[in-house]
């Protein structure tokens, strides 16, 4: 007697060997390989994120100095960039970890204070885990080629001395970024 199979039975028997899925061992090996690859890749991504964060902070410092310099020349008044003590208030220390403020110091008071009638141009607040220090508590940008404050703002990278970077401001008020001091030594915090 001849047995007749339906088309559904023929299809399921012929494809059963090809569509069997993953075994538990194959799944465990795949997860182990993925874990090894991730353990190698994640630290390099963390370094990349730290580099971007450092670069972003330094670019913001440079931008603030360039803004202060151009506002001083444009308006013919002193413009101050100083460490931030609290909202709209200059700090008296060289710790810039709370951020910095840029304002027009029309009355040229010393130490500079934002008085009524003076314009707060920009205020930048840093996150809690960023450490920025400076050789001075404030930079004064003066118009008409008068001497401005020179100094250095250092971004203290949590990875250590070789990763610290600085923004150096010349007496003409021009900022530049630097990886090392002029003598080739690393910046310290």
PDB file of C-alpha atoms in Angstrom:
ATOM      1  CA  UNK A   1       0.000   0.000   0.000  1.00  0.00           C
ATOM      2  CA  UNK A   2       1.346   3.358  -0.956  1.00  0.00           C
ATOM      3  CA  UNK A   3       1.350   6.102   1.611  1.00  0.00           C
ATOM      4  CA  UNK A   4       0.346   9.572   0.439  1.00  0.00           C
ATOM      5  CA  UNK A   5       1.720  12.611   2.253  1.00  0.00           C
ATOM      6  CA  UNK A   6       0.194  16.005   2.226  1.00  0.00           C
ATOM      7  CA  UNK A   7       2.200  18.972   0.938  1.00  0.00           C
ATOM      8  CA  UNK A   8       2.390  20.405   4.452  1.00  0.00           C
ATOM      9  CA  UNK A   9       4.043  17.242   5.784  1.00  0.00           C
ATOM     10  CA  UNK A  10       6.491  17.179   2.870  1.00  0.00           C
ATOM     11  CA  UNK A  11       7.506  20.790   3.472  1.00  0.00           C
ATOM     12  CA  UNK A  12       8.015  20.423   7.220  1.00  0.00           C
ATOM     13  CA  UNK A  13      10.107  17.255   6.845  1.00  0.00           C
ATOM     14  CA  UNK A  14      12.308  18.708   4.106  1.00  0.00           C
ATOM     15  CA  UNK A  15      13.048  21.972   5.940  1.00  0.00           C
ATOM     16  CA  UNK A  16      13.392  20.573   9.441  1.00  0.00           C
ATOM     17  CA  UNK A  17      17.165  20.230   9.117  1.00  0.00           C
ATOM     18  CA  UNK A  18      17.626  23.784   7.913  1.00  0.00           C
ATOM     19  CA  UNK A  19      15.501  25.675  10.495  1.00  0.00           C
ATOM     20  CA  UNK A  20      16.486  24.301  13.828  1.00  0.00           C
ATOM     21  CA  UNK A  21      17.541  27.559  15.676  1.00  0.00           C
ATOM     22  CA  UNK A  22      20.403  28.074  18.158  1.00  0.00           C
ATOM     23  CA  UNK A  23      21.509  25.599  20.711  1.00  0.00           C
ATOM     24  CA  UNK A  24      22.234  26.701  24.250  1.00  0.00           C
ATOM     25  CA  UNK A  25      25.985  26.226  23.714  1.00  0.00           C
ATOM     26  CA  UNK A  26      25.967  28.425  20.588  1.00  0.00           C
ATOM     27  CA  UNK A  27      24.061  31.120  22.460  1.00  0.00           C
ATOM     28  CA  UNK A  28      26.484  31.067  25.416  1.00  0.00           C
ATOM     29  CA  UNK A  29      29.506  31.267  23.082  1.00  0.00           C
ATOM     30  CA  UNK A  30      27.941  34.200  21.181  1.00  0.00           C
ATOM     31  CA  UNK A  31      27.278  36.087  24.415  1.00  0.00           C
ATOM     32  CA  UNK A  32      30.842  35.407  25.625  1.00  0.00           C
ATOM     33  CA  UNK A  33      32.324  36.746  22.374  1.00  0.00           C
ATOM     34  CA  UNK A  34      30.105  39.852  22.568  1.00  0.00           C
ATOM     35  CA  UNK A  35      31.186  40.434  26.193  1.00  0.00           C
ATOM     36  CA  UNK A  36      34.876  40.202  25.246  1.00  0.00           C
ATOM     37  CA  UNK A  37      34.443  42.664  22.380  1.00  0.00           C
ATOM     38  CA  UNK A  38      32.518  45.107  24.594  1.00  0.00           C
ATOM     39  CA  UNK A  39      35.114  44.888  27.371  1.00  0.00           C
ATOM     40  CA  UNK A  40      37.750  45.963  24.859  1.00  0.00           C
ATOM     41  CA  UNK A  41      35.649  48.685  23.194  1.00  0.00           C
ATOM     42  CA  UNK A  42      34.039  50.413  26.205  1.00  0.00           C
ATOM     43  CA  UNK A  43      37.246  51.834  27.777  1.00  0.00           C
ATOM     44  CA  UNK A  44      38.265  53.400  24.472  1.00  0.00           C
ATOM     45  CA  UNK A  45      34.804  54.981  24.187  1.00  0.00           C
ATOM     46  CA  UNK A  46      35.182  56.386  27.712  1.00  0.00           C
ATOM     47  CA  UNK A  47      38.484  57.993  26.712  1.00  0.00           C
ATOM     48  CA  UNK A  48      36.825  59.388  23.606  1.00  0.00           C
ATOM     49  CA  UNK A  49      33.996  60.871  25.678  1.00  0.00           C
ATOM     50  CA  UNK A  50      36.517  62.399  28.115  1.00  0.00           C
ATOM     51  CA  UNK A  51      38.464  63.892  25.178  1.00  0.00           C
ATOM     52  CA  UNK A  52      35.274  65.420  23.749  1.00  0.00           C
ATOM     53  CA  UNK A  53      34.325  66.830  27.129  1.00  0.00           C
ATOM     54  CA  UNK A  54      37.774  68.387  27.631  1.00  0.00           C
ATOM     55  CA  UNK A  55      37.765  69.826  24.112  1.00  0.00           C
ATOM     56  CA  UNK A  56      34.265  71.218  24.558  1.00  0.00           C
ATOM     57  CA  UNK A  57      35.155  72.922  27.835  1.00  0.00           C
ATOM     58  CA  UNK A  58      38.371  74.409  26.431  1.00  0.00           C
ATOM     59  CA  UNK A  59      36.551  75.651  23.326  1.00  0.00           C
ATOM     60  CA  UNK A  60      33.980  77.340  25.562  1.00  0.00           C
ATOM     61  CA  UNK A  61      36.768  79.058  27.539  1.00  0.00           C
ATOM     62  CA  UNK A  62      38.416  80.260  24.315  1.00  0.00           C
ATOM     63  CA  UNK A  63      35.060  81.453  22.977  1.00  0.00           C
ATOM     64  CA  UNK A  64      34.415  83.401  26.199  1.00  0.00           C
ATOM     65  CA  UNK A  65      37.815  85.117  25.953  1.00  0.00           C
ATOM     66  CA  UNK A  66      37.295  85.959  22.277  1.00  0.00           C
ATOM     67  CA  UNK A  67      33.837  87.319  23.070  1.00  0.00           C
ATOM     68  CA  UNK A  68      35.230  89.479  25.892  1.00  0.00           C
ATOM     69  CA  UNK A  69      38.015  90.813  23.688  1.00  0.00           C
ATOM     70  CA  UNK A  70      35.682  91.677  20.806  1.00  0.00           C
ATOM     71  CA  UNK A  71      33.072  93.289  23.116  1.00  0.00           C
ATOM     72  CA  UNK A  72      35.805  95.395  24.713  1.00  0.00           C
ATOM     73  CA  UNK A  73      37.030  96.645  21.352  1.00  0.00           C
ATOM     74  CA  UNK A  74      33.503  97.143  19.976  1.00  0.00           C
ATOM     75  CA  UNK A  75      32.156  99.093  22.980  1.00  0.00           C
ATOM     76  CA  UNK A  76      35.376 100.818  24.077  1.00  0.00           C
ATOM     77  CA  UNK A  77      35.053  99.529  27.667  1.00  0.00           C
ATOM     78  CA  UNK A  78      36.756  97.006  29.907  1.00  0.00           C
ATOM     79  CA  UNK A  79      35.243  93.522  29.803  1.00  0.00           C
ATOM     80  CA  UNK A  80      36.006  91.036  32.589  1.00  0.00           C
ATOM     81  CA  UNK A  81      36.083  87.241  32.509  1.00  0.00           C
ATOM     82  CA  UNK A  82      36.226  85.952  36.074  1.00  0.00           C
ATOM     83  CA  UNK A  83      35.710  82.794  38.075  1.00  0.00           C
ATOM     84  CA  UNK A  84      32.096  82.307  39.118  1.00  0.00           C
ATOM     85  CA  UNK A  85      31.275  82.349  42.840  1.00  0.00           C
ATOM     86  CA  UNK A  86      27.495  82.239  42.397  1.00  0.00           C
ATOM     87  CA  UNK A  87      24.979  83.401  39.816  1.00  0.00           C
ATOM     88  CA  UNK A  88      26.283  86.657  38.341  1.00  0.00           C
ATOM     89  CA  UNK A  89      29.037  87.096  40.957  1.00  0.00           C
ATOM     90  CA  UNK A  90      32.817  87.008  40.475  1.00  0.00           C
ATOM     91  CA  UNK A  91      34.869  84.713  42.644  1.00  0.00           C
ATOM     92  CA  UNK A  92      38.068  85.819  44.330  1.00  0.00           C
ATOM     93  CA  UNK A  93      39.967  82.536  43.878  1.00  0.00           C
ATOM     94  CA  UNK A  94      41.705  80.887  40.961  1.00  0.00           C
ATOM     95  CA  UNK A  95      39.288  77.922  41.112  1.00  0.00           C
ATOM     96  CA  UNK A  96      37.096  78.091  38.006  1.00  0.00           C
ATOM     97  CA  UNK A  97      35.341  74.752  38.667  1.00  0.00           C
ATOM     98  CA  UNK A  98      31.984  76.485  39.273  1.00  0.00           C
ATOM     99  CA  UNK A  99      32.280  78.201  35.893  1.00  0.00           C
ATOM    100  CA  UNK A 100      32.960  81.777  34.822  1.00  0.00           C
ATOM    101  CA  UNK A 101      31.149  84.942  33.879  1.00  0.00           C
ATOM    102  CA  UNK A 102      31.774  87.588  31.225  1.00  0.00           C
ATOM    103  CA  UNK A 103      30.572  91.119  31.886  1.00  0.00           C
ATOM    104  CA  UNK A 104      31.179  94.717  30.899  1.00  0.00           C
ATOM    105  CA  UNK A 105      32.947  96.572  33.725  1.00  0.00           C
ATOM    106  CA  UNK A 106      32.000 100.143  32.812  1.00  0.00           C
ATOM    107  CA  UNK A 107      33.167 101.735  36.083  1.00  0.00           C
ATOM    108  CA  UNK A 108      36.446  99.723  36.122  1.00  0.00           C
ATOM    109  CA  UNK A 109      36.099  98.869  39.807  1.00  0.00           C
ATOM    110  CA  UNK A 110      38.698  96.577  41.364  1.00  0.00           C
ATOM    111  CA  UNK A 111      37.893  93.881  42.266  1.00  0.00           C
ATOM    112  CA  UNK A 112      35.338  93.849  39.469  1.00  0.00           C
ATOM    113  CA  UNK A 113      31.708  93.660  40.550  1.00  0.00           C
ATOM    114  CA  UNK A 114      28.634  93.670  38.337  1.00  0.00           C
ATOM    115  CA  UNK A 115      26.961  96.941  39.277  1.00  0.00           C
ATOM    116  CA  UNK A 116      23.618  98.238  38.093  1.00  0.00           C
ATOM    117  CA  UNK A 117      23.933  99.455  34.542  1.00  0.00           C
ATOM    118  CA  UNK A 118      26.696  96.963  33.708  1.00  0.00           C
ATOM    119  CA  UNK A 119      25.881  94.172  31.296  1.00  0.00           C
ATOM    120  CA  UNK A 120      26.277  90.486  32.082  1.00  0.00           C
ATOM    121  CA  UNK A 121      27.339  89.210  28.674  1.00  0.00           C
ATOM    122  CA  UNK A 122      27.636  85.493  29.351  1.00  0.00           C
ATOM    123  CA  UNK A 123      27.646  83.070  32.274  1.00  0.00           C
ATOM    124  CA  UNK A 124      28.939  79.518  31.956  1.00  0.00           C
ATOM    125  CA  UNK A 125      28.308  76.918  34.667  1.00  0.00           C
ATOM    126  CA  UNK A 126      30.393  73.729  34.818  1.00  0.00           C
ATOM    127  CA  UNK A 127      29.166  70.365  36.022  1.00  0.00           C
ATOM    128  CA  UNK A 128      30.270  69.197  39.466  1.00  0.00           C
ATOM    129  CA  UNK A 129      32.959  66.782  38.323  1.00  0.00           C
ATOM    130  CA  UNK A 130      34.944  69.156  36.102  1.00  0.00           C
ATOM    131  CA  UNK A 131      38.023  70.810  37.591  1.00  0.00           C
ATOM    132  CA  UNK A 132      39.306  74.030  36.028  1.00  0.00           C
ATOM    133  CA  UNK A 133      41.918  76.249  37.648  1.00  0.00           C
ATOM    134  CA  UNK A 134      43.626  79.456  36.622  1.00  0.00           C
ATOM    135  CA  UNK A 135      46.737  81.443  37.367  1.00  0.00           C
ATOM    136  CA  UNK A 136      44.476  84.448  38.112  1.00  0.00           C
ATOM    137  CA  UNK A 137      40.927  84.923  39.404  1.00  0.00           C
ATOM    138  CA  UNK A 138      39.972  87.278  36.566  1.00  0.00           C
ATOM    139  CA  UNK A 139      41.034  88.485  33.146  1.00  0.00           C
ATOM    140  CA  UNK A 140      40.406  92.097  32.156  1.00  0.00           C
ATOM    141  CA  UNK A 141      40.194  92.847  28.434  1.00  0.00           C
ATOM    142  CA  UNK A 142      40.823  96.488  27.577  1.00  0.00           C
ATOM    143  CA  UNK A 143      40.109  98.348  24.333  1.00  0.00           C
ATOM    144  CA  UNK A 144      42.450 100.393  22.152  1.00  0.00           C
ATOM    145  CA  UNK A 145      45.587  98.242  22.502  1.00  0.00           C
ATOM    146  CA  UNK A 146      45.899  98.802  26.238  1.00  0.00           C
ATOM    147  CA  UNK A 147      47.483  95.924  28.097  1.00  0.00           C
ATOM    148  CA  UNK A 148      45.055  93.170  29.090  1.00  0.00           C
ATOM    149  CA  UNK A 149      45.495  90.538  31.796  1.00  0.00           C
ATOM    150  CA  UNK A 150      47.608  87.597  30.722  1.00  0.00           C
ATOM    151  CA  UNK A 151      47.422  84.181  32.355  1.00  0.00           C
ATOM    152  CA  UNK A 152      46.526  80.529  31.991  1.00  0.00           C
ATOM    153  CA  UNK A 153      43.336  78.526  32.544  1.00  0.00           C
ATOM    154  CA  UNK A 154      44.014  74.801  33.041  1.00  0.00           C
ATOM    155  CA  UNK A 155      41.514  71.989  32.466  1.00  0.00           C
ATOM    156  CA  UNK A 156      42.438  69.300  34.990  1.00  0.00           C
ATOM    157  CA  UNK A 157      41.668  65.972  33.345  1.00  0.00           C
ATOM    158  CA  UNK A 158      40.788  63.109  35.739  1.00  0.00           C
ATOM    159  CA  UNK A 159      43.147  60.804  33.788  1.00  0.00           C
ATOM    160  CA  UNK A 160      46.209  62.624  35.108  1.00  0.00           C
ATOM    161  CA  UNK A 161      48.950  65.102  34.291  1.00  0.00           C
ATOM    162  CA  UNK A 162      49.611  64.054  30.689  1.00  0.00           C
ATOM    163  CA  UNK A 163      45.995  64.798  29.788  1.00  0.00           C
ATOM    164  CA  UNK A 164      45.695  68.312  31.274  1.00  0.00           C
ATOM    165  CA  UNK A 165      45.250  71.102  28.720  1.00  0.00           C
ATOM    166  CA  UNK A 166      45.365  74.872  29.016  1.00  0.00           C
ATOM    167  CA  UNK A 167      44.130  78.074  27.464  1.00  0.00           C
ATOM    168  CA  UNK A 168      46.897  80.671  27.523  1.00  0.00           C
ATOM    169  CA  UNK A 169      45.910  84.340  27.212  1.00  0.00           C
ATOM    170  CA  UNK A 170      48.586  86.771  26.026  1.00  0.00           C
ATOM    171  CA  UNK A 171      48.822  90.362  27.252  1.00  0.00           C
ATOM    172  CA  UNK A 172      47.135  91.454  23.997  1.00  0.00           C
ATOM    173  CA  UNK A 173      44.124  89.350  25.000  1.00  0.00           C
ATOM    174  CA  UNK A 174      44.531  86.589  22.436  1.00  0.00           C
ATOM    175  CA  UNK A 175      43.764  83.092  23.732  1.00  0.00           C
ATOM    176  CA  UNK A 176      45.377  79.888  22.477  1.00  0.00           C
ATOM    177  CA  UNK A 177      45.159  76.283  23.607  1.00  0.00           C
ATOM    178  CA  UNK A 178      48.249  74.376  24.707  1.00  0.00           C
ATOM    179  CA  UNK A 179      49.061  70.764  25.581  1.00  0.00           C
ATOM    180  CA  UNK A 180      52.329  71.608  27.351  1.00  0.00           C
ATOM    181  CA  UNK A 181      54.117  74.634  28.764  1.00  0.00           C
ATOM    182  CA  UNK A 182      56.610  76.488  26.579  1.00  0.00           C
ATOM    183  CA  UNK A 183      59.451  74.518  28.173  1.00  0.00           C
ATOM    184  CA  UNK A 184      57.765  71.224  27.162  1.00  0.00           C
ATOM    185  CA  UNK A 185      56.665  70.210  30.658  1.00  0.00           C
ATOM    186  CA  UNK A 186      53.092  69.141  31.413  1.00  0.00           C
ATOM    187  CA  UNK A 187      50.573  71.385  33.125  1.00  0.00           C
ATOM    188  CA  UNK A 188      49.817  70.474  36.739  1.00  0.00           C
ATOM    189  CA  UNK A 189      46.718  71.086  38.792  1.00  0.00           C
TER     190      UNK A 189
END
